[in-house]
Coordinates of C-alpha atoms in Angstrom, one line a residue:
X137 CA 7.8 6.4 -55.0
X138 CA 10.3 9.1 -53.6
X139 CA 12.0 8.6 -50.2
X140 CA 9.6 10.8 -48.4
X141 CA 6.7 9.7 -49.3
X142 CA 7.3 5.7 -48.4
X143 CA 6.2 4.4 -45.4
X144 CA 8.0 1.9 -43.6
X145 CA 6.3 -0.2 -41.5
X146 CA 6.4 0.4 -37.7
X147 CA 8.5 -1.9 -35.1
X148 CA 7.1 -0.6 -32.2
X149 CA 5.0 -2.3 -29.8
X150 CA 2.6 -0.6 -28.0
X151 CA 1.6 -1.7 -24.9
X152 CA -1.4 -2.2 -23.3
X153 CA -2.8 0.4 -21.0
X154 CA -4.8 -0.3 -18.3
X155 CA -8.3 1.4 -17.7
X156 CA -8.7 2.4 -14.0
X157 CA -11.1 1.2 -12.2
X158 CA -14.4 3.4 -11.9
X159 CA -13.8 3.8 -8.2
X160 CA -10.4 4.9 -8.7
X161 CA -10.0 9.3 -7.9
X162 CA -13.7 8.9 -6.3
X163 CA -13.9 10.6 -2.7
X164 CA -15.7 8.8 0.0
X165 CA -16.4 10.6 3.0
X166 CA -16.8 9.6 6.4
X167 CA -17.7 10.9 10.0
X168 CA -14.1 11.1 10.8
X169 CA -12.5 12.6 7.2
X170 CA -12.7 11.3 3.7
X171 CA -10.5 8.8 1.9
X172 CA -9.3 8.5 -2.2
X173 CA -8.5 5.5 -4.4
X174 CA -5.4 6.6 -6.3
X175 CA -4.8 3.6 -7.9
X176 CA -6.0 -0.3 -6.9
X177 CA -4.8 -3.4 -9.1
X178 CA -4.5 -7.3 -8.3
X179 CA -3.5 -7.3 -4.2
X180 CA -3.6 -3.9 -3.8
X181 CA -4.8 -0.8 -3.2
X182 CA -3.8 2.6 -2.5
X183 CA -5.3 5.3 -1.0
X184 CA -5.4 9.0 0.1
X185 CA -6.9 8.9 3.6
X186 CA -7.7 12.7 5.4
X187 CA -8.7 12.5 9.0
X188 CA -10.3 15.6 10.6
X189 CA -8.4 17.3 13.3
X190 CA -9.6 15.1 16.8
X191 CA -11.5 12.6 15.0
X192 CA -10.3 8.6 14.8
X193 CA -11.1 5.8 12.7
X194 CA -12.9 2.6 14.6
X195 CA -10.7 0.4 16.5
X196 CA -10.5 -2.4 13.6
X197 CA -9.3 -5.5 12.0
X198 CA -9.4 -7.3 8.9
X199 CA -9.2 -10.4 7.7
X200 CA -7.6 -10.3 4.2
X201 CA -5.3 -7.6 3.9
X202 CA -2.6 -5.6 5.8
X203 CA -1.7 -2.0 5.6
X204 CA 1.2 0.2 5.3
X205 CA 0.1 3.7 6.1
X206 CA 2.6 7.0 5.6
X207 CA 2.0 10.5 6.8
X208 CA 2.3 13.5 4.3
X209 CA 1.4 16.0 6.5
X210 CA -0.1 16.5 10.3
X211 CA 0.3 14.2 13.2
X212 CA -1.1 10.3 13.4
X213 CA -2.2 8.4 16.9
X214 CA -1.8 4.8 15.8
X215 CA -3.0 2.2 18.2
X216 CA -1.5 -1.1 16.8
X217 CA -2.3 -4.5 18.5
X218 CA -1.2 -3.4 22.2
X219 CA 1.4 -0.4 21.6
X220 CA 0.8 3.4 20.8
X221 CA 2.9 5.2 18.8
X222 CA 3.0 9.0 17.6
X223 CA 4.0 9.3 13.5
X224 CA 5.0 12.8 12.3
X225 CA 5.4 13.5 8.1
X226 CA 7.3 11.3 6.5
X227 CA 7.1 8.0 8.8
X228 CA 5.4 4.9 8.4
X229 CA 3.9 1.9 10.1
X230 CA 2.6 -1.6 8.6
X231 CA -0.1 -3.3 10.4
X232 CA -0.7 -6.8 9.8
X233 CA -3.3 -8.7 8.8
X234 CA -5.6 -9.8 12.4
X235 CA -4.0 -6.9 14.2
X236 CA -6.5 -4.4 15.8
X237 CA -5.6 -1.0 14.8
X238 CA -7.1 2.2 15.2
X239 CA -6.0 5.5 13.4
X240 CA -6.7 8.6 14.9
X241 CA -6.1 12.8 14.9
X242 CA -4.3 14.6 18.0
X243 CA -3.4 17.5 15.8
X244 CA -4.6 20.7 15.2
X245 CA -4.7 20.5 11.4
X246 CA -5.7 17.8 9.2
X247 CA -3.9 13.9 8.8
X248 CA -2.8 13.6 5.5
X249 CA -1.2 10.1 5.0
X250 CA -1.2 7.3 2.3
X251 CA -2.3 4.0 2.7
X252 CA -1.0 0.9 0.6
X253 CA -3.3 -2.3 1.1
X254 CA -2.0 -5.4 0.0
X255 CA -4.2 -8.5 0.3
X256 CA -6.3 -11.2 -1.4
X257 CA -9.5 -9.2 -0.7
X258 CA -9.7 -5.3 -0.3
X259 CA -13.2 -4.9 0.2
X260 CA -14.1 -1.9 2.4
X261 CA -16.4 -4.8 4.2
X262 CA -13.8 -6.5 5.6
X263 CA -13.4 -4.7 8.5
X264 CA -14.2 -6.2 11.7
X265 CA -15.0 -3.3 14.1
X266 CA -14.8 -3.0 18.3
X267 CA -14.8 0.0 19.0
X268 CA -16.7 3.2 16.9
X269 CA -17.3 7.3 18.0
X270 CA -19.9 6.7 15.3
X271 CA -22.0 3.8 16.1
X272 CA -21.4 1.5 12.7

């Protein structure tokens, strides 16, 4: 058997790749915008969220996760427990778990930001709402 034509046998390790979900990449679209999965795994989740220009999420809270949310691009209203603050591309905020929160447009153009969920539970039903532009 010439050099060439042996085969040795291969020490490499391959390892395992993990299937997305089937949710992952689908858009779900709401009154106020849409939102993406990118990518969700065990405690986490993390999405693309779009809000149309003057439209805002519920005033919310939930239960089982918190939320780290970064703009990309526009202008974000955050109402966080008791204080408002304005975010412009490239901050971010974290709202805690049991922390009423509400996410809302002021711009012109459309909120682009990412949000990172991290939790035990990341159902989109755990969301206790108080106050909704859309009557859910």
């Amino acid at each position: 058997m010439s050099p060439q034509s042996a085969t040795a046998p291969s020490t490499e390790t391959s390892l395992p790749v993990s299937m997305p979900s089937p949710a992952v990449a689908a858009t779900e679209l709401r009154p106020w915008g849409s939102f993406t999965v990118l990518e969700e795994g065990t405690g986490y989740k993390i999405k693309r969220i779009e809000v149309k220009s003057g439209h805002r999420l519920s005033l919310q809270m939930h239960h089982h996760r918190s939320e780290h949310w970064i703009v990309i691009s526009g202008i974000a209203k955050v109402i966080r427990g008791e204080e408002e603050i304005m975010l412009c591309e490239n901050q971010s905020t974290y709202v805690p778990r049991f922390t009423k929160h509400r996410l809302e447009n002021p711009g012109k153009v459309p909120l682009v930001l990412i949000e990172v969920q991290n939790g035990e539970y990341l159902g989109e039903d755990d969301i206790t709402r108080f106050d909704d532009d859309y009557a859910r």
